[in-house]
Amino acid sequence: MRDSKVRVAVLVSGGGTNLQAILDYIEAGKMPDGEICAVVSDNADAYALERAKKHNIPALTLLRKDCDSKEDYENKLLALLRDHGTEVVVLAGFMRILSGEFVSNFEDRMINVHPSLIPSFCGKGFYGLHVHEKALEYGVKVTGATVHFVNSIPDGGQIIAQKAVRVHKNDTPETLQRRVMEQAEWKIFPKAVSDLCRKIRKGKK
Ligand code: GAR
């Protein structure tokens, strides 16, 4: 609809701290051009679903095991997103690689947060805590987070924002993950979502 807020669907798989950061950003009045229309999880136990419910946001689950194939999964996901009037898709710890065909439905309208400075420690197999394990194994002194558009190459889309975070001497994957979230992801991701909504809404006027 002309001049209505941009409808954002958030795809999740786990704890949903990045979803929470977006919810807090909205609640603080920092996202005037966007609203969350649905949260969709591929994991029924994802705490992210509880976070959505607390905000009266439709919290939906679509399990891979209930679908015949990856194609079937993506068709059902697309139908769910369309049912909720989705204009922008935000991947907030969604642990599933989406096909190029699916992604093409949301060209320049789908963004992801990744817990490293792309092009380091990214691509297939690099997700969640593994990313920080690999960064520590390699011995980097600086890591960080990246927000990028999603295209058909895993973690290969155009970079929108990055923030560097220092690695400490005694870091474990868990302590490093937490610092990257606090100092980078929760800051750059909500802002990137808001900026994208502003740009899209401006185009509607
Ligand atoms: C976040 O660190 C996010 O960057 C990462 O998973 C975590 C999800 O945490 N995503 C990826 O690794 C995607 N390749 P959250 O559920 O608390 O937001």
XYZ file of C-alpha atoms and ligand atoms in Angstrom:
223
model
C 0.000 0.000 0.000
C 1.175 3.516 -0.788
C 3.061 5.094 2.091
C 2.324 2.272 4.555
C 5.204 0.997 6.688
C 7.424 -1.603 5.035
C 6.477 -5.118 6.116
C 9.478 -7.072 7.346
C 9.511 -10.832 7.967
C 12.304 -12.149 10.181
C 13.566 -15.706 9.664
C 15.172 -17.344 12.696
C 16.457 -20.695 13.943
C 17.614 -20.124 17.511
C 17.797 -17.752 20.432
C 16.796 -14.690 18.487
C 18.982 -12.075 20.160
C 19.273 -10.277 16.831
C 15.484 -10.351 16.495
C 15.354 -8.871 20.009
C 17.758 -6.112 18.992
C 15.418 -5.230 16.106
C 12.355 -5.316 18.400
C 14.132 -3.015 20.883
C 15.126 -0.672 18.069
C 11.495 -0.464 16.938
C 10.305 0.067 20.497
C 12.796 2.905 20.899
C 11.161 4.593 17.898
C 14.237 4.169 15.715
C 12.538 2.334 12.860
C 9.728 4.646 11.759
C 9.471 3.152 8.273
C 9.270 -0.577 9.048
C 7.215 -3.078 11.025
C 7.632 -6.800 11.645
C 4.805 -8.710 9.979
C 5.929 -12.236 10.929
C 8.702 -14.281 12.497
C 9.286 -17.659 10.861
C 11.441 -20.415 12.369
C 12.675 -23.718 10.970
C 13.036 -24.947 14.560
C 9.990 -25.381 16.788
C 12.070 -24.858 19.956
C 13.623 -21.570 18.882
C 13.378 -19.057 21.727
C 13.044 -16.398 19.043
C 9.410 -17.536 18.658
C 8.707 -16.591 22.285
C 10.217 -13.176 21.719
C 7.867 -12.635 18.773
C 4.810 -13.793 20.752
C 5.643 -11.369 23.566
C 5.306 -8.584 20.993
C 2.083 -9.988 19.494
C 3.869 -10.734 16.246
C 2.740 -13.849 14.325
C 5.260 -16.561 15.310
C 5.270 -19.271 12.670
C 7.108 -22.557 12.379
C 7.969 -24.302 9.135
C 9.912 -27.516 9.644
C 12.035 -29.142 6.973
C 10.773 -32.572 8.052
C 7.212 -31.572 7.166
C 8.240 -30.843 3.576
C 9.033 -33.293 0.777
C 12.108 -31.488 -0.523
C 14.084 -28.261 -0.307
C 11.966 -26.963 -3.182
C 8.762 -27.826 -1.338
C 10.136 -26.097 1.803
C 10.910 -22.944 -0.109
C 7.543 -22.933 -1.898
C 5.762 -23.183 1.454
C 8.006 -20.513 2.946
C 7.293 -18.175 0.041
C 3.551 -18.756 0.431
C 3.779 -17.971 4.176
C 5.736 -14.799 3.526
C 3.304 -13.687 0.824
C 0.312 -14.419 3.095
C 1.776 -11.915 5.538
C 2.408 -9.262 2.923
C 6.191 -9.488 3.282
C 8.223 -6.845 1.463
C 11.586 -7.344 3.163
C 13.102 -10.587 4.475
C 15.616 -10.411 7.312
C 17.744 -13.456 8.134
C 18.497 -13.231 11.850
C 20.381 -16.415 12.652
C 18.457 -18.481 10.086
C 20.596 -21.592 9.635
C 19.338 -22.705 6.239
C 20.853 -21.814 2.882
C 18.156 -20.541 0.528
C 18.339 -21.272 -3.193
C 19.045 -18.627 -5.806
C 15.541 -19.122 -7.122
C 13.996 -18.352 -3.736
C 16.272 -15.384 -3.174
C 15.360 -13.896 -6.559
C 11.858 -13.225 -5.188
C 13.381 -10.636 -2.849
C 16.184 -9.077 -4.868
C 17.721 -6.200 -2.874
C 15.041 -6.897 -0.277
C 16.701 -9.658 1.744
C 19.506 -9.069 4.252
C 21.543 -11.267 6.568
C 23.819 -10.756 9.543
C 26.977 -12.861 9.647
C 29.302 -13.056 12.682
C 32.619 -12.347 10.965
C 34.230 -9.752 8.729
C 33.307 -11.154 5.302
C 35.173 -12.442 3.256
C 36.811 -14.142 6.276
C 35.142 -17.163 7.894
C 32.047 -17.221 5.731
C 30.229 -19.362 3.186
C 28.923 -22.900 3.451
C 29.609 -24.502 6.862
C 30.354 -21.192 8.606
C 27.463 -20.415 10.907
C 26.818 -19.642 14.563
C 29.488 -20.674 17.042
C 31.573 -22.470 14.346
C 32.515 -19.102 12.902
C 34.099 -18.040 16.196
C 35.790 -21.434 16.667
C 37.427 -21.003 13.256
C 38.455 -17.419 13.983
C 40.131 -18.499 17.259
C 41.774 -21.498 15.579
C 43.241 -19.215 12.934
C 44.444 -16.785 15.571
C 42.992 -13.560 14.196
C 43.302 -10.553 16.506
C 40.275 -8.784 15.080
C 36.961 -10.192 13.955
C 33.496 -8.656 13.751
C 30.151 -8.805 12.007
C 28.821 -8.091 8.547
C 25.365 -7.192 7.284
C 24.897 -7.946 3.605
C 22.283 -8.404 0.926
C 21.475 -12.040 0.216
C 22.112 -13.420 -3.251
C 22.592 -16.923 -4.633
C 26.130 -17.227 -3.170
C 26.176 -18.034 0.581
C 27.406 -14.858 2.343
C 28.310 -13.494 -1.087
C 25.908 -10.573 -1.517
C 26.802 -6.889 -1.441
C 28.068 -5.696 1.933
C 25.916 -3.088 3.688
C 27.741 -2.634 7.007
C 30.633 -4.082 8.974
C 32.018 -3.553 12.458
C 35.302 -4.844 13.829
C 35.642 -6.395 17.285
C 38.861 -7.197 19.151
C 39.689 -10.801 20.017
C 40.923 -11.219 23.608
C 43.772 -13.539 24.638
C 41.627 -15.881 26.716
C 38.544 -15.889 24.503
C 36.470 -19.015 24.086
C 34.110 -19.302 21.109
C 31.307 -18.397 23.517
C 32.920 -15.238 24.943
C 33.915 -14.108 21.472
C 30.413 -14.762 20.104
C 28.894 -12.683 22.890
C 31.290 -9.757 22.311
C 30.671 -9.808 18.547
C 26.926 -9.773 19.187
C 27.049 -6.974 21.771
C 29.581 -4.738 20.065
C 28.713 -5.365 16.426
C 25.638 -7.406 15.414
C 23.054 -5.807 17.706
C 24.257 -2.372 16.616
C 24.697 -2.601 12.862
C 21.851 -5.001 12.051
C 18.791 -3.095 13.333
C 20.148 0.087 11.770
C 20.610 -1.657 8.411
C 17.033 -2.973 8.532
C 15.740 0.492 9.367
C 17.801 2.141 6.619
C 16.512 -0.339 4.039
C 12.901 0.260 5.109
C 13.400 4.009 4.862
C 14.782 3.677 1.342
C 11.952 1.412 0.200
C 9.240 3.546 1.798
C 10.669 6.658 0.202
C 10.261 4.927 -3.159
C 6.580 4.279 -2.383
C 5.756 7.941 -1.860
C 24.258 -14.765 15.239
O 25.554 -14.664 15.723
C 24.255 -14.615 13.728
O 25.181 -13.703 13.253
C 24.598 -16.014 13.297
O 23.905 -16.853 14.195
C 23.724 -16.175 15.440
C 22.256 -16.187 15.777
O 22.021 -15.683 17.065
N 24.259 -16.235 11.926
C 24.979 -16.987 11.112
O 25.956 -17.591 11.457
C 24.454 -17.063 9.688
N 25.483 -17.548 8.797
P 20.589 -15.146 17.500
O 19.574 -16.256 17.200
O 20.737 -14.925 18.984
O 20.298 -13.882 16.745
